[in-house]
Amino acid sequence: MIRFAPIAATLPASVPFVGPETLERRTGRPFAARLGANENGFGPSPRAVAAMQAAATDAWKYGDPTSFDLIDALAAHHGVQPGNIVVGEGIDGLLGLLVRLLVAPGDAVVTSDGAYPTFNFHVAGFGGTLHKVPYRNDAEDPQALLDRATETGARLVYLANPDNPMGSWHKGAVIQAMLDRMPEGALLVLDEAYAEFVPAESMPDIDPDDPRVIRMRTFSKAYGMAGARMGYAIGHPDLIAGFDRVRNHFGVNRTGQAGALAALADQDWLARVVTWVAAARDRIAAIAAHNGMTALPSATNFVAVDIGRDGAFARRLVDALATEGVFIRMPGVAPLNRCIRISCAPGPELDILAQALPRALKTL
Amino acid sequence: MIRFAPIAATLPASVPFVGPETLERRTGRPFAARLGANENGFGPSPRAVAAMQAAATDAWKYGDPTSFDLIDALAAHHGVQPGNIVVGEGIDGLLGLLVRLLVAPGDAVVTSDGAYPTFNFHVAGFGGTLHKVPYRNDAEDPQALLDRATETGARLVYLANPDNPMGSWHKGAVIQAMLDRMPEGALLVLDEAYAEFVPAESMPDIDPDDPRVIRMRTFSKAYGMAGARMGYAIGHPDLIAGFDRVRNHFGVNRTGQAGALAALADQDWLARVVTWVAAARDRIAAIAAHNGMTALPSATNFVAVDIGRDGAFARRLVDALATEGVFIRMPGVAPLNRCIRISCAPGPELDILAQALPRALKTL
């Protein structure tokens, strides 16, 4: 009855991730520990909270469609020009716009099998053809990505550093070397959602005007503002200007703009969060070891825990933990799906995890 | 240097609207009266403000990607099913998704010359071919829209009721009759951003499962929450489900969801705003008359004021008012651009308008 356009007509009514609220409605009770979406329960800077609360009375005004003040502050923070930065409704929103700008129907795009599903959702959504290479030693494999990009004439190559869902991480020099070997016509989509958990001097040193790469950043993770939907991208000014051709100019909310500006100004809070997250990773590793499992090294605010069993068992464990009131997720494909993925959180929520995990295992 | 995809490559780096913050940065001082974007300075319900402030501490959590509670409340409010409603980042965001779902490159789309530019932006952005018919008596012309849709085999026909930028309004029976004459294969995009300013019983009576129409609604206007970016659409469940194929599932911010839910529950506040807006329209008409101009009838929270001169003069008046600290806008095409467009606002801002308008006129 509804005549969808050709690409839309072929798409499933898919949902990249089922939210915890949907799971809570199924079980009829709220999660006691929300550890599945790599949210940051240490929360935003108190200054960001205050800024968002103050902005609520101004909610009758549209946000500045240019996000001028925020982009200005971000440019100073990163030592780049304002023309190198675009702000959008989270990295998810920016990934969709990027695919739309660069990928025509049938164009090849390369990613890793098990990497961020929402990127794949956007590639499919604009008719791109997705090519996947396997992880290598639980990390995305730059050489395999480059080889496949060359073979397929890819327009985009996606790599998250640090990686989600495994938490692994490549040194800056590896990323820089990858950039130098990118095939002609391909753009590296470098998803740095978890970058703030890595010391700045260990991240790749990339010229902001380099036309071979775009870097995705967010206030959702280390800054603790997932609900505010504030993401940004750093790239060549011509590419960044391209977003103005297609973006929802008034799509970013005013409260989030105010919160992001205040959060960025409070780097002391960020540094404390990074310390707390590191301690939480150790705690999760200890809980895992106590249950006969092995935490993988992580440079993010989550830990992939190898449970030493297959994906079917891991799925049952995720479900059993949900029954125990603990929300976690797991990688979607083998061999990554021998792991469960647990987000860092304050002590009380990890206490709940520590109590729930042995109980959940006993039910299996 | 950047290889854009074919459609993106042809698009200008356009901005549908220049925001007041950009104009303020040009002049170096803030506007004393912000009357240009049809924002609602009476503001959101105090309960919505409180809900948004309370939600700020929960900003570390993603919003529910299904907007379940809000859709449930909206469905009850409108007497439809949850499957008839999709929530998105303002009507602007939903219009973009709708075009993407239904318009293939080269497909025809019909609108009125001078109607909402952001809709046109999205049609161009997905490669659609836009056909425009003139306004008739300062109102969008259903018969002309239908005729052009039939001629061109249009996929979408856009009509705002009440209209922006003229404030004019068609009775429900006119819209219902238009629907019955829609050509096969065309969908009516009925933009009802200003619907709450019209008595509910005077709006068209449309079956929510009617596959010939989708209705766009928003919390930006009567609910006074433009900065929160909360819009929704009501339509056939198959069309509504289609949005899940392409939307940014986590694009709506959590604070806005909380605010919208509280705003919807406070219909008393909404009723008071509607009364205040009606009084502000009368005040704007009086100010216009005092300056030898004629306010057009309006069913919205803004007034198109016929200044009895051409578009060039109107543009100079808009600029002169900006110099006087008053932000307004004007229609973009003749003959609508013999008017300026002034948003309703609380008394103090209209006092500023009353003082600034004669001064601005004197400078011309």
XYZ file of C-alpha atoms in Angstrom, chain B residues 25-293:
269
model
C 27.485 37.829 16.050
C 27.450 40.025 12.924
C 26.073 43.042 14.798
C 27.998 42.321 17.972
C 24.995 42.494 20.296
C 22.078 40.293 21.291
C 18.572 40.922 20.010
C 16.302 42.675 22.497
C 13.257 40.958 20.953
C 13.505 37.525 19.300
C 10.448 37.469 17.025
C 11.723 35.841 13.838
C 11.670 32.049 14.166
C 8.099 31.513 15.395
C 9.523 30.426 18.682
C 7.136 30.698 21.580
C 8.485 33.073 24.191
C 5.679 32.192 26.587
C 7.803 29.138 27.103
C 7.153 25.522 27.970
C 4.961 24.386 30.826
C 6.742 24.863 34.160
C 6.197 21.140 34.603
C 8.115 20.491 31.390
C 10.948 22.732 32.578
C 11.045 20.835 35.884
C 11.064 17.497 34.050
C 13.937 18.604 31.823
C 15.909 19.852 34.811
C 15.366 16.578 36.630
C 16.414 14.650 33.523
C 19.730 16.523 33.314
C 21.262 14.353 36.042
C 20.294 11.311 33.979
C 22.011 12.684 30.890
C 24.545 9.830 31.051
C 21.825 7.465 29.831
C 20.793 7.272 26.184
C 17.170 8.134 25.615
C 14.806 5.263 24.929
C 15.298 4.766 21.157
C 11.650 3.765 20.811
C 10.347 6.848 22.707
C 7.861 4.338 24.099
C 6.347 6.390 26.923
C 6.017 9.501 24.801
C 4.454 7.657 21.873
C 2.083 5.915 24.244
C 0.979 9.259 25.674
C 0.716 10.851 22.220
C -1.388 7.951 20.967
C -3.792 8.367 23.880
C -3.874 12.136 23.341
C -4.743 11.819 19.650
C -6.933 8.728 19.944
C -4.683 6.678 17.661
C -2.506 3.591 18.100
C 1.199 3.782 19.034
C 1.933 2.217 15.642
C 0.559 5.380 14.017
C 3.283 7.577 15.535
C 6.995 8.123 15.007
C 9.056 10.592 17.055
C 12.064 12.399 15.606
C 14.428 15.349 15.897
C 11.803 17.966 15.070
C 9.573 18.065 12.011
C 12.674 19.020 10.011
C 14.291 15.684 10.795
C 11.130 13.745 10.030
C 10.617 15.551 6.701
C 14.120 14.501 5.664
C 13.447 10.878 6.549
C 10.092 10.940 4.773
C 11.635 12.232 1.550
C 14.352 9.600 1.813
C 11.775 6.848 2.272
C 9.544 7.827 -0.630
C 11.402 9.940 -3.181
C 13.887 8.424 -5.606
C 16.168 10.680 -7.664
C 14.103 12.407 -10.333
C 10.758 11.775 -8.651
C 8.353 14.702 -8.675
C 7.337 16.537 -5.505
C 4.841 19.393 -5.339
C 4.732 22.326 -2.954
C 3.772 26.003 -2.964
C 6.141 28.767 -4.045
C 7.122 30.395 -0.780
C 6.235 27.476 1.509
C 8.612 25.848 3.992
C 12.181 26.010 2.592
C 13.467 23.138 4.729
C 11.119 20.718 2.971
C 12.548 21.881 -0.358
C 16.067 21.455 1.065
C 15.347 17.795 1.792
C 13.710 17.151 -1.592
C 16.754 18.575 -3.355
C 18.999 16.688 -0.963
C 17.636 13.338 -2.120
C 17.534 14.255 -5.784
C 13.794 14.857 -6.074
C 12.400 17.299 -8.619
C 10.457 20.104 -7.007
C 7.398 21.646 -8.654
C 5.901 24.796 -7.157
C 2.470 26.335 -7.534
C 1.608 29.885 -6.479
C -0.255 30.835 -3.341
C -3.805 32.020 -3.930
C -5.091 34.844 -1.749
C -2.136 34.385 0.583
C -3.072 30.767 1.205
C -1.751 27.512 -0.196
C -4.006 26.426 -3.042
C -5.246 22.820 -2.702
C -6.649 22.651 -6.231
C -3.458 23.943 -7.825
C -1.397 21.500 -5.751
C -3.623 18.609 -6.814
C -3.535 19.614 -10.475
C 0.240 19.856 -10.484
C 0.566 16.564 -8.623
C -1.575 14.877 -11.261
C 0.388 16.451 -14.126
C 3.767 15.484 -12.701
C 2.932 12.121 -11.135
C 4.157 13.496 -7.830
C 5.156 11.208 -4.974
C 4.680 13.882 -2.305
C 2.468 16.949 -2.007
C 3.363 19.347 0.781
C 0.817 21.555 2.469
C 1.082 23.311 5.813
C -2.176 23.920 7.631
C -2.121 26.426 9.213
C 0.317 27.867 6.717
C 3.791 29.189 7.352
C 4.810 31.934 6.469
C 1.381 33.525 5.871
C -0.570 32.246 8.876
C -3.585 31.437 6.706
C -5.685 28.359 7.325
C -8.002 25.947 5.525
C -11.053 24.476 7.181
C -10.959 20.778 7.957
C -13.470 20.004 5.206
C -11.152 21.548 2.594
C -8.270 19.319 3.652
C -10.522 16.255 3.735
C -11.795 17.040 0.234
C -8.208 17.477 -0.963
C -7.330 14.091 0.434
C -10.151 12.471 -1.494
C -8.821 13.940 -4.715
C -5.160 13.001 -4.211
C -3.832 11.279 -7.342
C -2.897 7.614 -7.081
C 0.605 7.101 -5.676
C 0.922 10.544 -4.100
C 1.164 11.149 -0.356
C -0.032 14.366 1.270
C 2.550 15.735 3.695
C 0.326 17.717 6.004
C 2.526 19.939 8.135
C 0.500 20.745 11.229
C 3.252 22.450 13.222
C 0.794 25.159 14.285
C -2.248 22.912 14.778
C -2.617 23.564 18.508
C -3.517 27.196 17.799
C -6.658 26.007 15.956
C -9.585 24.518 17.914
C -9.295 20.724 17.653
C -12.832 20.399 16.294
C -11.943 22.714 13.396
C -9.030 20.562 12.239
C -9.602 17.916 9.558
C -10.996 14.616 10.716
C -8.495 12.137 9.286
C -8.427 8.379 9.780
C -4.976 7.706 11.284
C -4.715 4.610 9.076
C -5.359 6.586 5.887
C -2.396 5.731 3.632
C -2.765 8.931 1.578
C -1.510 11.326 4.235
C 1.091 11.819 6.961
C 0.630 14.575 9.549
C 3.604 16.351 11.096
C 3.376 17.722 14.633
C 5.853 19.329 16.992
C 6.609 20.451 20.534
C 8.480 23.457 19.097
C 5.565 25.851 18.673
C 2.530 25.849 21.002
C 4.384 23.684 23.532
C 7.266 26.175 23.538
C 10.100 23.654 23.252
C 11.853 24.472 19.960
C 15.267 23.914 21.541
C 14.371 20.380 22.611
C 13.951 19.108 19.014
C 10.923 16.943 19.568
C 8.667 16.350 16.574
C 6.342 13.523 15.638
C 4.354 12.239 12.689
C 0.999 10.485 12.552
C 0.288 8.114 9.676
C -0.466 4.655 8.380
C 1.368 1.986 10.432
C 3.224 0.653 7.369
C 4.558 4.100 6.558
C 5.383 4.827 10.207
C 7.203 1.486 10.525
C 9.224 2.487 7.475
C 10.982 5.176 9.481
C 12.664 2.425 11.531
C 14.463 1.368 8.340
C 16.391 4.620 8.099
C 16.108 6.829 11.171
C 18.869 7.624 13.656
C 17.399 5.341 16.312
C 19.247 7.047 19.151
C 18.878 10.547 17.688
C 16.259 11.956 20.066
C 17.637 13.420 23.284
C 16.550 12.091 26.662
C 15.900 15.510 28.209
C 13.596 16.415 25.350
C 11.686 13.158 25.753
C 11.095 13.909 29.426
C 10.096 17.475 28.675
C 7.689 16.520 25.902
C 5.982 13.947 28.102
C 5.460 16.527 30.850
C 4.379 19.219 28.402
C 1.784 16.946 26.847
C 0.351 16.184 30.286
C -0.106 19.897 31.032
C -2.908 20.804 28.637
C -3.986 23.618 30.961
C -0.732 25.398 30.278
C -1.188 24.823 26.554
C -4.664 26.354 26.701
C -3.290 29.412 28.483
C -0.511 29.788 25.898
C -3.081 29.659 23.104
C -4.992 32.503 24.805
C -1.847 34.556 25.314
C -0.852 34.000 21.697
C -4.261 35.189 20.479
C -3.855 38.374 22.507
C -0.331 38.839 21.138
C -1.640 38.506 17.578
C -4.113 41.324 18.280
C -1.336 43.420 19.753
C 0.877 42.868 16.686
C -2.055 43.810 14.443
C -2.527 47.013 16.439
C 1.170 47.861 16.200
C 1.023 47.224 12.460
C -2.048 49.423 12.018
C -0.401 52.176 14.047
C 2.403 52.137 11.466
C 0.107 52.126 8.446
C 0.416 48.395 7.794
